[in-house]
Coordinates of C-alpha atoms in Angstrom, one line a residue:
Chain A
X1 CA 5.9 11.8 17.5
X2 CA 6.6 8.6 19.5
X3 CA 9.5 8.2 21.8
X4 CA 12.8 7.2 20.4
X5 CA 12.6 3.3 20.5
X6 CA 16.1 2.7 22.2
X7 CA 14.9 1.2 25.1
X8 CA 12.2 -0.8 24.5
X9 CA 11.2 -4.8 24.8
X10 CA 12.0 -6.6 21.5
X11 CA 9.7 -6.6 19.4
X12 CA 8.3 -10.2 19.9
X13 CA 7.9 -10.1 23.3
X14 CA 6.3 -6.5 22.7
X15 CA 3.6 -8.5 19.8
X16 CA 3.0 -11.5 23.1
X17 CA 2.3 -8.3 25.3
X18 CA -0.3 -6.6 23.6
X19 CA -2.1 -10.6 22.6
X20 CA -2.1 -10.9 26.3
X21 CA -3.6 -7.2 27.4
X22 CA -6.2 -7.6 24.7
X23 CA -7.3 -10.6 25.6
X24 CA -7.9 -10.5 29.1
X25 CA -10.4 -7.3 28.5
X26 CA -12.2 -10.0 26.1
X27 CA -11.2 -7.9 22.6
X28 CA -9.4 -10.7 20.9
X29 CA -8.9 -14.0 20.6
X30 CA -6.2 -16.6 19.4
X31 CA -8.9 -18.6 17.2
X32 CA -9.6 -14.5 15.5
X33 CA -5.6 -13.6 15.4
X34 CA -4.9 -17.4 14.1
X35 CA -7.9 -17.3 11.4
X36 CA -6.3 -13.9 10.1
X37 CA -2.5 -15.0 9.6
X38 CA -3.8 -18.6 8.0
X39 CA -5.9 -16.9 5.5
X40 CA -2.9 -14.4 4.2
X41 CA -0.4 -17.2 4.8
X42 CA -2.6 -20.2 3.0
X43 CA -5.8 -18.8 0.7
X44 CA -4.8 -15.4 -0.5
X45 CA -2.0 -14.9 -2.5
X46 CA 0.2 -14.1 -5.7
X47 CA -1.8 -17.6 -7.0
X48 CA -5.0 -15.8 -7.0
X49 CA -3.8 -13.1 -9.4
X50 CA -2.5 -15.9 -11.5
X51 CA -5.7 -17.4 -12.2
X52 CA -6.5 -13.7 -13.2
X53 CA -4.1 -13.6 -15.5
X54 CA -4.6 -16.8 -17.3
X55 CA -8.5 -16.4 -18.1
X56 CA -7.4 -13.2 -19.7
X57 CA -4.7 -14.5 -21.9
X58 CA -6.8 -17.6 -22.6
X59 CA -10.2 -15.7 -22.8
X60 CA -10.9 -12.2 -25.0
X61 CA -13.9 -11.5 -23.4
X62 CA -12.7 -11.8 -20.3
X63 CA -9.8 -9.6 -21.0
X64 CA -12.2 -7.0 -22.0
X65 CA -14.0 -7.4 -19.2
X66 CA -10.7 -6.9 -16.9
X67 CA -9.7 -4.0 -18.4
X68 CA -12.8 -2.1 -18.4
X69 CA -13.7 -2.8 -14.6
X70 CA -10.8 -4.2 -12.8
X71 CA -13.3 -4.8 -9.7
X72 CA -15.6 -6.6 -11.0
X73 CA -13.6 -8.9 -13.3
X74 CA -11.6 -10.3 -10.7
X75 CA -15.1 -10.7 -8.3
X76 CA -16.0 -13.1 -11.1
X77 CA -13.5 -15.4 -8.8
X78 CA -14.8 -14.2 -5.6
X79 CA -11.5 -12.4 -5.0
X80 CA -12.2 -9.3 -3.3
X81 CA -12.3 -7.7 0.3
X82 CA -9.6 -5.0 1.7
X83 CA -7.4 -2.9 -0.2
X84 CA -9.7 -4.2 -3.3
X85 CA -12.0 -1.3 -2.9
X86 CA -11.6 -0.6 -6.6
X87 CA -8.7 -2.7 -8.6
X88 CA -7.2 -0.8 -11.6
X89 CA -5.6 -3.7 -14.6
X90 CA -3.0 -2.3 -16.8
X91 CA -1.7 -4.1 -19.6
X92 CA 1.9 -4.1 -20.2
X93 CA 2.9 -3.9 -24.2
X94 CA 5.7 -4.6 -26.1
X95 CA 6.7 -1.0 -26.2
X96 CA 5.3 0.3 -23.0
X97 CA 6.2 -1.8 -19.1
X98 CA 4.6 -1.1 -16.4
X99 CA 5.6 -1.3 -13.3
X100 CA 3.5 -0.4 -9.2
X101 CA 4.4 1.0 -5.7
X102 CA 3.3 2.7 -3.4
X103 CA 6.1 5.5 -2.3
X104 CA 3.9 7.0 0.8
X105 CA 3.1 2.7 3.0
X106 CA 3.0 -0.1 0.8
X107 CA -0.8 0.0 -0.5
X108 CA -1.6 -3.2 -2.5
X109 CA -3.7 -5.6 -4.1
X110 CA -4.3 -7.7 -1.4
X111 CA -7.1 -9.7 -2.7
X112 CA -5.0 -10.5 -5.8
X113 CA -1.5 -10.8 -4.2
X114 CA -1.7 -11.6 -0.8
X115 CA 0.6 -9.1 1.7
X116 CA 3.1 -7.4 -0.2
X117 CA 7.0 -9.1 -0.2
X118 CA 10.1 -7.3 1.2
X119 CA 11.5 -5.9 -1.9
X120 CA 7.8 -3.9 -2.5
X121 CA 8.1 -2.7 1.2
X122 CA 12.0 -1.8 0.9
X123 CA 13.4 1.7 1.2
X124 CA 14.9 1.0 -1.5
X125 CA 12.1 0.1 -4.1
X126 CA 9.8 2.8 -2.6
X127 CA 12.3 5.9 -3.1
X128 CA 13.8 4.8 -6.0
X129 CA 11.4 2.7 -8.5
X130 CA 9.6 6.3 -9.1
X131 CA 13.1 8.2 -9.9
X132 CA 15.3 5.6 -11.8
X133 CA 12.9 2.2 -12.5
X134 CA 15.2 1.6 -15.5
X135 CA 17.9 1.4 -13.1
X136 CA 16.1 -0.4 -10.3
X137 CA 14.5 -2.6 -12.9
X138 CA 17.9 -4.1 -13.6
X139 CA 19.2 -4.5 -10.6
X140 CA 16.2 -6.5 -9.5
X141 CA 17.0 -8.5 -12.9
X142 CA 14.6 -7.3 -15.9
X143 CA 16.6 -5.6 -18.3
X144 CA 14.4 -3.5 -20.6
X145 CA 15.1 -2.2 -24.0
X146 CA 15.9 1.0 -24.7
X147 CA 13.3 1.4 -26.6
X148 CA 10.5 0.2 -24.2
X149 CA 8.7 3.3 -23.0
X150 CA 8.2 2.5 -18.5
X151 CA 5.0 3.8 -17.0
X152 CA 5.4 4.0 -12.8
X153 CA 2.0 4.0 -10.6
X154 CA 2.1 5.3 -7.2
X155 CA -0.7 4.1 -5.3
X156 CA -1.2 6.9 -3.5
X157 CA -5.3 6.5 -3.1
X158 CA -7.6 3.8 -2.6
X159 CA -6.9 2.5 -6.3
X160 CA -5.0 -0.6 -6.3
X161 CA -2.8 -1.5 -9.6
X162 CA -2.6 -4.7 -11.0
X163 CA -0.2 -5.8 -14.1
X164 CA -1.3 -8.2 -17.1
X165 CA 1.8 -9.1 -18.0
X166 CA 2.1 -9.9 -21.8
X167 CA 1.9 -13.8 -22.3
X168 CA 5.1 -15.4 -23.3
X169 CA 5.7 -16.8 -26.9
X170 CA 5.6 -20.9 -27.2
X171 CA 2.8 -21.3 -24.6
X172 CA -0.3 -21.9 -27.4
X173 CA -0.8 -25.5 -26.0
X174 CA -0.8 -24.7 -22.3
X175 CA -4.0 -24.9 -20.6
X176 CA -5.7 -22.1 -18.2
X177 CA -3.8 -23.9 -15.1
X178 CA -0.4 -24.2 -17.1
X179 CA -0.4 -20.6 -18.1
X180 CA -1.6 -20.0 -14.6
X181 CA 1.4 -21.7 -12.9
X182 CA 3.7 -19.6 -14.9
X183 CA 3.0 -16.2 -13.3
X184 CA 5.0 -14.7 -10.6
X185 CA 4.1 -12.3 -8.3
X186 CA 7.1 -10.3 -9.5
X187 CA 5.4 -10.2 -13.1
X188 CA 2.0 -9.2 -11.8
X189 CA 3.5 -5.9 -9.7
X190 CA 6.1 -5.0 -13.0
X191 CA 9.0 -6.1 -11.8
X192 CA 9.8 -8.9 -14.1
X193 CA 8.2 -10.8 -16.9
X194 CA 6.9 -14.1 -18.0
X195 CA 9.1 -16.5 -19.0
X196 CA 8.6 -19.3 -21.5
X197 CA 7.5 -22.9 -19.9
X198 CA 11.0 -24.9 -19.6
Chain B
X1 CA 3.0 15.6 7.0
X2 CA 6.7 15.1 6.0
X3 CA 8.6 12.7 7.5
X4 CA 10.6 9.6 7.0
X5 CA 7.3 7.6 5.2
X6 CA 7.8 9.8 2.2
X7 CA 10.2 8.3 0.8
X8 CA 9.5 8.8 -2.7
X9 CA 12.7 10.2 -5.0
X10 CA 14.8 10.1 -1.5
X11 CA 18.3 9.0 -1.9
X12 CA 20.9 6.7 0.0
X13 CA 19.0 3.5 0.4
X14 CA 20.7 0.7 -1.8
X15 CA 19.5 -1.5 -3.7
X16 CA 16.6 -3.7 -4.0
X17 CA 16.6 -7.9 -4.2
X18 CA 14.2 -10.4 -4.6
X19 CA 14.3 -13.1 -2.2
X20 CA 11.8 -16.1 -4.0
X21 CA 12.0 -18.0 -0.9
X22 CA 10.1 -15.5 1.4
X23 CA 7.9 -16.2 3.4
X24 CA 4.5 -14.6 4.1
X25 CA 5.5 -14.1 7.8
X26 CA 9.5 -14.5 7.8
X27 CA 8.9 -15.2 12.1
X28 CA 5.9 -16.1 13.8
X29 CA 5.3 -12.4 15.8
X30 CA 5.5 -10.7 12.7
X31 CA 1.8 -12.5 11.5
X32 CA 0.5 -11.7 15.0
X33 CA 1.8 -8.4 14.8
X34 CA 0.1 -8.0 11.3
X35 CA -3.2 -9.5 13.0
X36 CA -3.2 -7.3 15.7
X37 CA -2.8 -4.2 13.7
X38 CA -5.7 -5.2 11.4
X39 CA -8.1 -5.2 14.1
X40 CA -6.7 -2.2 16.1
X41 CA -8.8 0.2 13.5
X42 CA -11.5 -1.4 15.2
X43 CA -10.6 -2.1 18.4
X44 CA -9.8 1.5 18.8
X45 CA -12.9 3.2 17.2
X46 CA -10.4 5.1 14.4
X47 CA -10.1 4.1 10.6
X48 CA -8.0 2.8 7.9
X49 CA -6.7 6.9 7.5
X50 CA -5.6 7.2 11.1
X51 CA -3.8 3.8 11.1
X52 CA -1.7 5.3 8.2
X53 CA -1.1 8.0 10.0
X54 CA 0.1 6.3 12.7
X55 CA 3.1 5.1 10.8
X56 CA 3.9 8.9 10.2
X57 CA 3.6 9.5 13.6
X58 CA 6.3 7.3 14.5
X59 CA 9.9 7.8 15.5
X60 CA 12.0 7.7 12.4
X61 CA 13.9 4.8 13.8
X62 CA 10.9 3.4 15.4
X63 CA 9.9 3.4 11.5
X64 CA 13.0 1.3 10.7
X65 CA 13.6 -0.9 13.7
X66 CA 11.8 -3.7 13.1
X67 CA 10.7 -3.5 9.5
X68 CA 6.9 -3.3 8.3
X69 CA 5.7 -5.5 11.2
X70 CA 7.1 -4.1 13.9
X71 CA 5.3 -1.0 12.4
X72 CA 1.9 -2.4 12.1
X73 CA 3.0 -3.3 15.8
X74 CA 4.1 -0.2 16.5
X75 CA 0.8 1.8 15.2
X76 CA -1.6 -0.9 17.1
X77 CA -0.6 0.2 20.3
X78 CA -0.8 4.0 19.4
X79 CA -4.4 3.7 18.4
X80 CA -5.0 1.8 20.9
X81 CA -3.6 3.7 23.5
X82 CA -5.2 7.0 21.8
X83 CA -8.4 5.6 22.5
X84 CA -7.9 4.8 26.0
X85 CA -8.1 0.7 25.4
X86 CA -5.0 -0.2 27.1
X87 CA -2.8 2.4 28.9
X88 CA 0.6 4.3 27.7
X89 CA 3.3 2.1 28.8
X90 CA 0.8 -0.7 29.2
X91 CA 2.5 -2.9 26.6
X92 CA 6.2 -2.5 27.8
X93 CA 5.5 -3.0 31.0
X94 CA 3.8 -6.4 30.4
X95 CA 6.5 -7.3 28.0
X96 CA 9.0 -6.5 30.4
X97 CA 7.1 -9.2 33.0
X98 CA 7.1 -11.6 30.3
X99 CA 10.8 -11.3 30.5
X100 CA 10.8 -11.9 33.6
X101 CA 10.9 -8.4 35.7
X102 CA 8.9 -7.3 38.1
X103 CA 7.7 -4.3 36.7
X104 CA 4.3 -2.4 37.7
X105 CA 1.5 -2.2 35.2
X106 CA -0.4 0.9 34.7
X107 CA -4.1 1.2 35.8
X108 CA -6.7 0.8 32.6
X109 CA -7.2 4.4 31.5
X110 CA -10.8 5.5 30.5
X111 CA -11.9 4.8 27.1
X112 CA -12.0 7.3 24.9
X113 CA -12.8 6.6 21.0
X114 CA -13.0 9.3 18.7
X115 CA -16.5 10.1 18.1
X116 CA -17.4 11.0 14.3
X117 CA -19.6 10.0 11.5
X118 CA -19.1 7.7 9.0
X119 CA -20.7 7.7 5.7
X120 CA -20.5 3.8 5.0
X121 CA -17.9 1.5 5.1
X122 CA -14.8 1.1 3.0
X123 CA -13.0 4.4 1.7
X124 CA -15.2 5.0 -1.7
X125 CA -18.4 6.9 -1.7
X126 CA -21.3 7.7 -4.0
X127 CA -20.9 12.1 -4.0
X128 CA -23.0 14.7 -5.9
X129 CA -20.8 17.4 -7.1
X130 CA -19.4 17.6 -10.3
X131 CA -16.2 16.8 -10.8
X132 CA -13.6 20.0 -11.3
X133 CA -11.1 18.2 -13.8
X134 CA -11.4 16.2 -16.9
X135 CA -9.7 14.0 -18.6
X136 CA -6.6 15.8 -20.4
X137 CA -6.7 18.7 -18.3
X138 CA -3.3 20.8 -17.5
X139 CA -3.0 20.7 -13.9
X140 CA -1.0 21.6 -11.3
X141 CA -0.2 19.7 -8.0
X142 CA -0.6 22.6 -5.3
X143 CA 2.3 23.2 -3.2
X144 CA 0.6 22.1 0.4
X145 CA 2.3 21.2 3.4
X146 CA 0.2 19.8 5.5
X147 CA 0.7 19.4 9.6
X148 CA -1.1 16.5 10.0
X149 CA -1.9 13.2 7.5
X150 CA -2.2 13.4 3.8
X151 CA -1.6 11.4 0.6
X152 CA 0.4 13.9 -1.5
X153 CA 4.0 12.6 -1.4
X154 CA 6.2 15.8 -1.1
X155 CA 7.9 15.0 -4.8
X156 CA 4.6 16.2 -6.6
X157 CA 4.2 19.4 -4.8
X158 CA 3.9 22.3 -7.4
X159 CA 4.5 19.9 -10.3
X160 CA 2.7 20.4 -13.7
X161 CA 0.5 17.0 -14.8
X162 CA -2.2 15.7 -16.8
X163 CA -5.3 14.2 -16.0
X164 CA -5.2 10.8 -17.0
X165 CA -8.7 9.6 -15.5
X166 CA -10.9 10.2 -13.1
X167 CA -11.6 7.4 -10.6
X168 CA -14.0 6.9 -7.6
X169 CA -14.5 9.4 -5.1
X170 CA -13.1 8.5 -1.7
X171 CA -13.1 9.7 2.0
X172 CA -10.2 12.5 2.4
X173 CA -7.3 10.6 4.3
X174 CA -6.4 14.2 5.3
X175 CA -9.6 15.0 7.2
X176 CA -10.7 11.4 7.7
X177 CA -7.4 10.4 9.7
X178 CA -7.9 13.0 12.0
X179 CA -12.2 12.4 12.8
X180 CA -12.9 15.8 11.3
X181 CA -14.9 14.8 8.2
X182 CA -14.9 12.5 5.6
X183 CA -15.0 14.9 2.6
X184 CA -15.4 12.8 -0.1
X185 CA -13.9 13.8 -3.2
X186 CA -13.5 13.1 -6.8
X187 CA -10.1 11.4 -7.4
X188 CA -8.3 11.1 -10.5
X189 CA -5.3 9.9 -11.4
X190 CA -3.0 12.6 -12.9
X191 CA 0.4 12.2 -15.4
X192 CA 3.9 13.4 -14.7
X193 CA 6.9 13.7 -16.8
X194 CA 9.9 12.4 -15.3
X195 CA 11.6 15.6 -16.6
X196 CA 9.6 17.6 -14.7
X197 CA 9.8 15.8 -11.3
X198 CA 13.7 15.3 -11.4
X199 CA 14.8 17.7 -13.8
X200 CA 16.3 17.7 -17.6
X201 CA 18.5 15.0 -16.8
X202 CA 16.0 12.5 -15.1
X203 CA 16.0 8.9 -16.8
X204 CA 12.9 8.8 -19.3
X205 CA 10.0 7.8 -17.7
X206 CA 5.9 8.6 -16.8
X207 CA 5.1 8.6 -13.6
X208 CA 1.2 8.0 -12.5
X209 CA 0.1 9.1 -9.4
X210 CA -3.6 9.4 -7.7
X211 CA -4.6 12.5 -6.2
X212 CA -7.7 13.3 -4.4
X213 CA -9.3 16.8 -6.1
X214 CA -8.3 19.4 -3.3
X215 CA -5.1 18.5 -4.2
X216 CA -5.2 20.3 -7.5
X217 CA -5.8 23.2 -9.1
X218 CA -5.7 24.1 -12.6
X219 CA -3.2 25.5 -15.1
X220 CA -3.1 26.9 -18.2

């Protein structure tokens, strides 16, 4: 085990430290590091799942496709890469939610999602969402029915979980892109649902 | 190992928010952090396993300090120092000149990567042996507790599930984090009852969980 951490550096000056020693023996470089954080910060995120989502409501086959091999479905988008190794898609139905974590780190569908948000990678969600996710589910603002059955995936392998959330009522007219825009992050991991346009 | 990174079915930790307005990287270290962590796998000749089990291996509080970041930070420099890449101390005592001290740096140690064999990259594999379990089988979780790194969260031990499916084999974090073998094996994800994972009383629920095939064994 490490040393208590009571006396070290702050962490940012700790992060500019090891930049520095790293790259003066040549093994990174800011253009590499930079390149990294724009890709998670700009092209990979909780939009790409969205797109994922809104073929499969819009698209049967599609759907079919998703739900059989969750891999290659979404590679039909070119969304793949680590902690995509094999992607799971679970439907939620209108008597059985669904709802991801990962107790042990914070596995997730990065090529789907982006890097997970600070409620996923909270104490709190982690411990809890696999002991009381009715509870939790609340508090983090879906209340579900009594008589909704909740399934709760650990991501304890190299499987990563994705949500198809069910598509709200009143959105007939929308396009692929309208649906699209509608989906949250939130609804994709189980934490929330879709709401009507408006 | 146990530890403070198992945290599932603990208790005392609040309650969880959403903040919509996050951002990816809340300050800028905390992306450099993250980019620095994703290349010390490779930087220090380890894997994917051992980074996770780096996080184990740190100091609860370490753990907590400075969120997820500061752990990727955290882990970075362990690798990196396990493998002889920059020295112990290396990175405090250069933060420490950044602030301004004169502090002395340690000499570069010797490099020293762990040497092992692996069988492709990513975490699944292509294995020949049958699988043990099928689909609907009674199992049970078996009550390990393992020293060193594994993916069986402490709140399954001993529990009775169901196989639910059987998914790709995958390199065993167990042996793999430690450069002792890959040992692919069958994985398959397994059903619990709420009930029996918090007792009579436990709010209805299933609970889904993955568990690589030495981690079972059959009941009847």
């Amino acid at each position: 085990m490490t040393a208590m951490p009571d006396a070290r550096p702050p962490a940012p000056i700790r992060t500019e430290a090891l930049e520095a020693l790293l790259t003066e023996r040549g093994l990174v470089n800011a253009d590499a590091i930079n390149g990294l954080i724009n890709r998670f910060v700009n092209d990979v995120g909780p939009m790409n799942g969205a797109k994922v989502v809104a073929r499969a409501w819009t698209d049967p086959d599609y759907k079919e496709r998703l739900l059989t091999d969750g891999t290659a479905a979404v590679g039909e988008f070119g969304f793949s890469g680590p902690q995509g190794e094999h992607i799971v898609v679970v439907e939620n139905q209108e008597d059985m939610h669904n709802v991801v974590v990962c107790t042990l780190c914070s596995c997730y569908p990065w090529p789907l999602l982006g890097l997970p948000p600070d409620w996923y990678k909270d104490p709190a969600y982690r411990s809890r969402i696999v002991r009381e996710p009715r509870t939790v589910l609340n508090e983090m603002g879906l209340a579900l029915d009594d008589s909704v059955d909740i399934t709760v995936w650990d991501s304890s392998a190299e499987n990563r979980y994705f949500i198809l959330p069910q598509r709200p009522a009143g959105t007939e007219e929308l396009s692929e892109d309208e649906l699209a825009a509608l989906v949250t992050r939130e609804a994709m991991v189980g934490v929330a649902q879709v709401g009507a346009p408006g | 190992m146990d530890g403070i990174h198992d945290m599932g079915g603990e208790q005392g930790w609040g309650s969880v928010g959403i903040d919509p307005n996050e951002k990816v990287f809340a300050e800028e270290w905390e992306g450099r952090a993250f980019a620095l962590g994703a290349m010390s796998g490779g930087l220090s000749g380890t894997n994917l396993d051992a980074f996770r089990h780096s996080l184990e291996r740190l100091h609860p509080l370490a753990y907590l300090q400075d969120g997820y970041y500061g752990r990727w930070l955290a882990c970075a420099e362990l690798l990196l120092v396990d493998s002889g890449i920059i020295a112990e101390g290396a990175v405090d005592a250069r933060a420490n000149n950044l602030l301004g001290n004169e502090t002395p740096e340690p000499a570069d140690p010797e490099v020293n990567k762990p040497q092992y064999e692996r069988g492709g990259g990513g975490s699944l594999r292509e294995i020949d042996d049958a699988p043990k379990f099928n689909v609907g089988d009674p199992i049970r979780a078996r009550d390990m507790h393992v020293l060193g790194h594994t993916r069986m969260p402490a709140y399954i031990r001993g529990r009775s599930g169901t196989v639910k499916a059987h998914r790709p084999a995958a390199v065993l974090p167990d042996s793999t984090a430690h450069f002792t073998g890959e040992d692919a094996q069958h994985v398959y994800t397994v059903t619990f009852d709420a009930t029996e994972l918090w007792g009579p009383e436990a709010e209805p629920a299933t609970l889904n969980i993955d568990l690589f095939e030495s981690y079972m064994e059959p009941r009847s």
